[in-house]
Tab-separated table of C-alpha atoms and ligand atoms in Angstrom:
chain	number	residue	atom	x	y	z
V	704	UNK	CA	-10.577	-17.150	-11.727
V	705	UNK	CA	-11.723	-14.770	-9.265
V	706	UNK	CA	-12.204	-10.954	-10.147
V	707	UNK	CA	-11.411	-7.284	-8.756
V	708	UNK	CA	-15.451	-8.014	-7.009
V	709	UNK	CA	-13.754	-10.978	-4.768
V	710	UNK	CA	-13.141	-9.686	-1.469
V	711	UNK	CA	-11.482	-12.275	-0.116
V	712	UNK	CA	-9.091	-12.818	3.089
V	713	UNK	CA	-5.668	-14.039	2.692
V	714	UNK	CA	-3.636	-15.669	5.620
V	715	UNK	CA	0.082	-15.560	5.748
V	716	UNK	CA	2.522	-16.732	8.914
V	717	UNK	CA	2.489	-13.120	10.199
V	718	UNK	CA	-0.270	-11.283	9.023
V	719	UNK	CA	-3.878	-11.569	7.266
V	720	UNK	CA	-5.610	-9.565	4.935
V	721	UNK	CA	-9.056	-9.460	4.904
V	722	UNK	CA	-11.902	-6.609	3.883
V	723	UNK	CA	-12.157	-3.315	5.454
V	724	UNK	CA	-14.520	-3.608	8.495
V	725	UNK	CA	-14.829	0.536	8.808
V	726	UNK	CA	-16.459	0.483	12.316
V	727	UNK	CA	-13.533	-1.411	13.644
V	728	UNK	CA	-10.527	-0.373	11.365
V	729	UNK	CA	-11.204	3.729	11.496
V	730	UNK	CA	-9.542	4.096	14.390
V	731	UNK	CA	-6.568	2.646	13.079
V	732	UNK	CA	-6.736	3.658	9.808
V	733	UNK	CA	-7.231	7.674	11.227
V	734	UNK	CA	-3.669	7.002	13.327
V	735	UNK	CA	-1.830	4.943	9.957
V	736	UNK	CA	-3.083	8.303	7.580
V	737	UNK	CA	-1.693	10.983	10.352
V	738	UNK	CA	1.686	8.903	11.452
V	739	UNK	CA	4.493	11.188	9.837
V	740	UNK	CA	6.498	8.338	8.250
V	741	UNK	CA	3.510	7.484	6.138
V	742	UNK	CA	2.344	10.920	5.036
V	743	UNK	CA	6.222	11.137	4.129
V	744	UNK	CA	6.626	8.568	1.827
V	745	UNK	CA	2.956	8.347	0.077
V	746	UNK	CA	1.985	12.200	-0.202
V	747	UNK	CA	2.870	13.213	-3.675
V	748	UNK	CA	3.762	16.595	-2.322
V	749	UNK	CA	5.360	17.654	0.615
V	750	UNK	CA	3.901	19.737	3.596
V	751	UNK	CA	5.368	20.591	5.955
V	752	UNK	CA	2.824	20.074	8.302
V	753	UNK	CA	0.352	17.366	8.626
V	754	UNK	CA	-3.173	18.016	6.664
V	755	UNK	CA	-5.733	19.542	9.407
V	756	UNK	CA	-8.182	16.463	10.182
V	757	UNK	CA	-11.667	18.557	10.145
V	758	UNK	CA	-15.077	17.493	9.691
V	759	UNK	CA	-14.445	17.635	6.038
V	760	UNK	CA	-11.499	15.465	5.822
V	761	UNK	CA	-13.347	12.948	8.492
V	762	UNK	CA	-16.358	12.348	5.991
V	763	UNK	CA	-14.076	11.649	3.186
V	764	UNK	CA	-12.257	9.018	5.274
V	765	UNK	CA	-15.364	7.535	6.291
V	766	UNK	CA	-16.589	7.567	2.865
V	767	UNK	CA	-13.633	6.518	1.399
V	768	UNK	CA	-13.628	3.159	3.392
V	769	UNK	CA	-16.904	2.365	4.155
V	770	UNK	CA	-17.301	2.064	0.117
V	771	UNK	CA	-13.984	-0.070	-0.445
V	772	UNK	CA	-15.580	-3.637	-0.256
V	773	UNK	CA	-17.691	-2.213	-3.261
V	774	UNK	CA	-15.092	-1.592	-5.431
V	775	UNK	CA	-14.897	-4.212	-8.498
V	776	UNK	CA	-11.603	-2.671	-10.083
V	777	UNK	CA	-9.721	-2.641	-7.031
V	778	UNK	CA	-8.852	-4.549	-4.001
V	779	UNK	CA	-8.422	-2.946	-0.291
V	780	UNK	CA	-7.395	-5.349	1.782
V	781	UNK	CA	-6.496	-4.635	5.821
V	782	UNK	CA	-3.329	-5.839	7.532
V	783	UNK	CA	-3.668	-7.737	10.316
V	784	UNK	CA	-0.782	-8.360	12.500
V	785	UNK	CA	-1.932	-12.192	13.458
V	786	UNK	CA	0.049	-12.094	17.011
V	787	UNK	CA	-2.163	-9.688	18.037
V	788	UNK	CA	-4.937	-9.946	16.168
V	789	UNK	CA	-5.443	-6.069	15.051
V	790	UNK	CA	-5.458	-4.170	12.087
V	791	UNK	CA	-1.955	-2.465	11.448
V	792	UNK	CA	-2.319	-0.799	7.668
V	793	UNK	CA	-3.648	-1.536	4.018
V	794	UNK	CA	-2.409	-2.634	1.236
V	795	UNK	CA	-4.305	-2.228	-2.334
V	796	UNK	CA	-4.550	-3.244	-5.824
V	797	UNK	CA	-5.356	-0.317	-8.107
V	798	UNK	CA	-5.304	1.503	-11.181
V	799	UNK	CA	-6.262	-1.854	-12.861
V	800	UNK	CA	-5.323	-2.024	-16.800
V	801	UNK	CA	-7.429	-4.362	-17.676
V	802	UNK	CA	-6.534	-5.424	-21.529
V	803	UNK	CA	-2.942	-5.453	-20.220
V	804	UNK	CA	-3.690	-7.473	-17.081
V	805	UNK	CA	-1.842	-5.042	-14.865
V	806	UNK	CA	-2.560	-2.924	-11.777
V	807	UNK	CA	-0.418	-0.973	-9.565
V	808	UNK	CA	-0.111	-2.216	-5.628
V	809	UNK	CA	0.543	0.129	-2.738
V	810	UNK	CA	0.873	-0.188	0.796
V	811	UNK	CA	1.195	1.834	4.622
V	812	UNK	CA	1.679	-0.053	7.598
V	813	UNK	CA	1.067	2.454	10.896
V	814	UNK	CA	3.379	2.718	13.827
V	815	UNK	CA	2.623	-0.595	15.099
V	816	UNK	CA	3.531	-2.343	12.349
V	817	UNK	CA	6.678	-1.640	10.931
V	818	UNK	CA	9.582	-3.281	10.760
V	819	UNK	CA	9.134	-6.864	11.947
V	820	UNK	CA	8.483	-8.189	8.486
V	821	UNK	CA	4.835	-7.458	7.923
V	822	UNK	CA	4.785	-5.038	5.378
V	823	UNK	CA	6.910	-7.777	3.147
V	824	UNK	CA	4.535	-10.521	3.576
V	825	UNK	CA	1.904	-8.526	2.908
V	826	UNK	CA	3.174	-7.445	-0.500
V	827	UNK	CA	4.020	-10.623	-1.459
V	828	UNK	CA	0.747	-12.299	-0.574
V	829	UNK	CA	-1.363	-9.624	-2.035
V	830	UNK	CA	0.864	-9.771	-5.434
V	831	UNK	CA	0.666	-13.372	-5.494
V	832	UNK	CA	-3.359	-13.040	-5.006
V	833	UNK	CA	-3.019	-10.658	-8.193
V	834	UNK	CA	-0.499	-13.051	-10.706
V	835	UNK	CA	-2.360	-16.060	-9.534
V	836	UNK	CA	-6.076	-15.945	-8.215
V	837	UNK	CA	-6.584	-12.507	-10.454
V	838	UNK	CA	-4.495	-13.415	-13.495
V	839	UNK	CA	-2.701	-10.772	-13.745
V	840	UNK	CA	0.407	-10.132	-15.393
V	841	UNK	CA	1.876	-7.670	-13.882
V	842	UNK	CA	2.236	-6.144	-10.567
V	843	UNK	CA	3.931	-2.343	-10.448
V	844	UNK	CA	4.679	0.317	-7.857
V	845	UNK	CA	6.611	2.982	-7.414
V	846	UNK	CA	8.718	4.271	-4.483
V	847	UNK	CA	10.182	7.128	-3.306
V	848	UNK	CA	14.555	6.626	-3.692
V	849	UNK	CA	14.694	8.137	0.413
V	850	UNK	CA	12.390	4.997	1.488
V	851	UNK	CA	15.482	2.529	1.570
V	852	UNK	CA	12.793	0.137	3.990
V	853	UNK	CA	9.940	0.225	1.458
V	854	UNK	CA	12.455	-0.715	-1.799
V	855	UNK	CA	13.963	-3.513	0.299
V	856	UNK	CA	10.504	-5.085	1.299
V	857	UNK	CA	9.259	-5.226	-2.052
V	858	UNK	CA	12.719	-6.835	-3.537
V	859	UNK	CA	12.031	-9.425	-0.347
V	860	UNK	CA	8.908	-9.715	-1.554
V	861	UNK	CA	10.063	-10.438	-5.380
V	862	UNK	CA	9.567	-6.936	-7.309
V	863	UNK	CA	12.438	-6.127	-9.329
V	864	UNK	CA	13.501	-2.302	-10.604
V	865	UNK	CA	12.784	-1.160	-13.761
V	866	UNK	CA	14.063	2.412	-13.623
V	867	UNK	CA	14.084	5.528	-11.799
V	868	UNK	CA	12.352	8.889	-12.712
V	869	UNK	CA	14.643	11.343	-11.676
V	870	UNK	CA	13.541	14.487	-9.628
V	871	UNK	CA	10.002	13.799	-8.861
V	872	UNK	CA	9.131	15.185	-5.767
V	873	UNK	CA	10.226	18.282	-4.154
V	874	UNK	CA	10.721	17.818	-0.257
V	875	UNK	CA	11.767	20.808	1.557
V	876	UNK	CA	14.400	21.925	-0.357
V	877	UNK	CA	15.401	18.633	-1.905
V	878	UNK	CA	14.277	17.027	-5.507
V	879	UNK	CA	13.653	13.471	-4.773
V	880	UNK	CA	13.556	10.037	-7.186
V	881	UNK	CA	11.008	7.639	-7.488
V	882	UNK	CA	12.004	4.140	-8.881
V	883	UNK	CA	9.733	1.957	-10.963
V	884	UNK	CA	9.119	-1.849	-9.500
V	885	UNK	CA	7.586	-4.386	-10.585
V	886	UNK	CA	6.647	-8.257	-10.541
V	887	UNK	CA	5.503	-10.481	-13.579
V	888	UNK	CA	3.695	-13.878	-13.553
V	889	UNK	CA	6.235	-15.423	-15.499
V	890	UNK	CA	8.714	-14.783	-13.195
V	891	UNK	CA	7.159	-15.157	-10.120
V	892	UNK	CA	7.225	-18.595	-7.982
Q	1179	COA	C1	7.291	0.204	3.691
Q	1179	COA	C2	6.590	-0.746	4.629
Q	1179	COA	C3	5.354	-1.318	3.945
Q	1179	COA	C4	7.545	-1.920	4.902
Q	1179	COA	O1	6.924	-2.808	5.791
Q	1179	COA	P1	7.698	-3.255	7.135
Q	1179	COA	O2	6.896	-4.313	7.752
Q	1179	COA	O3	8.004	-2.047	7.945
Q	1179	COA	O4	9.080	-3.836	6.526
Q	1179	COA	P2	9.742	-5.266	6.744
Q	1179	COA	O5	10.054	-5.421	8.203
Q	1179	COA	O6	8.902	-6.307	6.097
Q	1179	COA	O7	11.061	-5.129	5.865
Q	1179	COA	C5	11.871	-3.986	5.913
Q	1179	COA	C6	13.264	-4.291	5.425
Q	1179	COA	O8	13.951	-3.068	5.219
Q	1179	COA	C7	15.088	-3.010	6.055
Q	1179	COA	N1	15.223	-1.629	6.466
Q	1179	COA	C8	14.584	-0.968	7.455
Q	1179	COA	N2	14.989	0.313	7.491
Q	1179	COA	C9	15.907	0.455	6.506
Q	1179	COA	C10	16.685	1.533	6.035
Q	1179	COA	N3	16.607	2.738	6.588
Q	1179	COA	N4	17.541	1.310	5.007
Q	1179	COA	C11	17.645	0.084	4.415
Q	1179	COA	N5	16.901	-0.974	4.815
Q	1179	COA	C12	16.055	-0.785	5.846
Q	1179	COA	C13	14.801	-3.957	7.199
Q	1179	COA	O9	16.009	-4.359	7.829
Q	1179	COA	C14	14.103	-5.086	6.425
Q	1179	COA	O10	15.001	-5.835	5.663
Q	1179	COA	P3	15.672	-7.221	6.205
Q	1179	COA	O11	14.540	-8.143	6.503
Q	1179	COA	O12	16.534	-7.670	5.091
Q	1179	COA	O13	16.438	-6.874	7.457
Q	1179	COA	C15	6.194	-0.063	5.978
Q	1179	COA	O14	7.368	0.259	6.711
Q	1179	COA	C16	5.388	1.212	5.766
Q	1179	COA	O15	4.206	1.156	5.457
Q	1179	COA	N6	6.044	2.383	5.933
Q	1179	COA	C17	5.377	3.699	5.882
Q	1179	COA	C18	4.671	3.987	4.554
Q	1179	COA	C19	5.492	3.582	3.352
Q	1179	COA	O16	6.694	3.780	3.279
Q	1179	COA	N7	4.786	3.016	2.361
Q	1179	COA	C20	5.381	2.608	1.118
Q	1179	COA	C21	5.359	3.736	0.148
Q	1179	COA	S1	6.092	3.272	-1.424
C-alpha cells in the first residue's frame, strides 16, 4: 500500500498528474491562483477584487509549493494537459483523517484548462489513487451550489451528494450553498 509520502505520477487519456516541479509550474500556478473563475469558486470569502500579489504573497507561493513534494499527509499533484504537454492546475488530497481513512480532495484548473474534460479525469484518477493505492475509504469535497461545472465533474467523476449547508458564503450581496460530495471504496469501480 503506498502512503500520503508517495509522490507518484498518474497517467490518464487526457491528462497526467505528477509532483510539483516549482521552477517550471510557478508560472502557471501564479496565472491558475489570479484567474477570476478560480478565486470565485475556492476563496472562502468574497472580495471584490483580486488579493494584491506583493513580495509577501510571492514568498508564500513559492514556499507553499516548493515544500509540497514533502508533505506525508497530503498529496499535490499537477495537471498536465497531455496534448500539450503543460501544466494546467492542481488537484490535492488533504485534511487526511487518518483512523477514519478519509481525506478531503480539491481541485483548480486555470484558463487553459477548463472545460474539455480535464478537470473530471483528474478527479477521478486522483480519487481512485486515494480508495485504491492509499486505502482510503472515503473521498469528500465540498462545492459551492453557483459552480454548476465543478458539481457536474465530480458526479462524472463518481462523487455522489450528501447534503447541502445552506447559506455559507456571502458573495456580494448574495448568501450562497455549499453541497457535501463524496465517494466511498465500496462503491466505487
Ligand atoms: C471545476 C473544474 C475542476 C472542472 O474541470 P473542467 O475540466 O473545466 O470540467 P469538465 O470539462 O471535465 O466537465 C465539466 C462539465 O460541466 C458541464 N458544465 C460546464 N459549465 C456548466 C454550467 N454552467 N452548468 C452546468 N454544467 C456545466 C460541462 O458541459 C461538462 O459536463 P458534460 O461533460 O456532461 O458536458 C474546473 O473548471 C475548475 O478548476 N474551475 C475553476 C475552479 C473551481 O471551480 N474549482 C472547484 C471548486 S469546488
Amino acid at each position: 500500500m503506498l502512503t500520503f509520502a508517495d509522490k507518484p505520477t498518474l497517467v490518464g487519456e487526457k491528462v497526467l498528474l505528477r509532483p510539483v516541479r516549482p521552477e517550471e509550474d510557478l508560472p502557471m500556478l501564479r496565472v491558475m491562483l489570479n484567474d477570476p473563475d478560480v478565486l470565485r469558486y475556492t476563496s472562502d470569502a468574497y472580495t471584490p477584487e483580486p488579493p494584491e500579489w506583493d513580495e509577501a504573497m510571492e514568498r508564500r507561493v513559492v514556499d507553499w509549493y516548493t515544500t509540497r513534494n514533502d508533505q506525508t499527509d497530503r498529496l499535490d499533484l499537477i495537471v498536465v494537459d497531455r496534448a500539450t504537454g503543460r501544466g494546467v492546475g492542481e488537484v490535492v488530497l488533504n485534511e487526511w483523517d487518518e483512523p477514519n481513512r478519509a481525506c478531503n480532495l480539491r481541485i483548480a484548473i486555470g484558463p487553459d484548462g477548463r472545460d474539455r474534460g480535464l478537470g473530471t479525469e483528474a478527479v477521478r484518477l486522483l480519487t481512485d489513487h486515494a480508495l485504491r493505492a492509499l486505502g482510503l475509504n472515503r473521498v469528500s469535497l465540498s462545492v459551492y451550489a453557483f459552480n454548476a461545472r465543478a458539481q457536474r465533474a465530480y458526479e462524472k467523476a463518481g462523487f455522489r451528494v450528501e447534503g447541502v449547508r445552506r447559506q455559507v458564503l456571502r458573495y456580494a450581496d448574495e448568501w450562497i450553498d455549499d453541497v457535501d460530495m463524496a465517494a466511498l471504496a465500496d462503491h466505487w469501480a
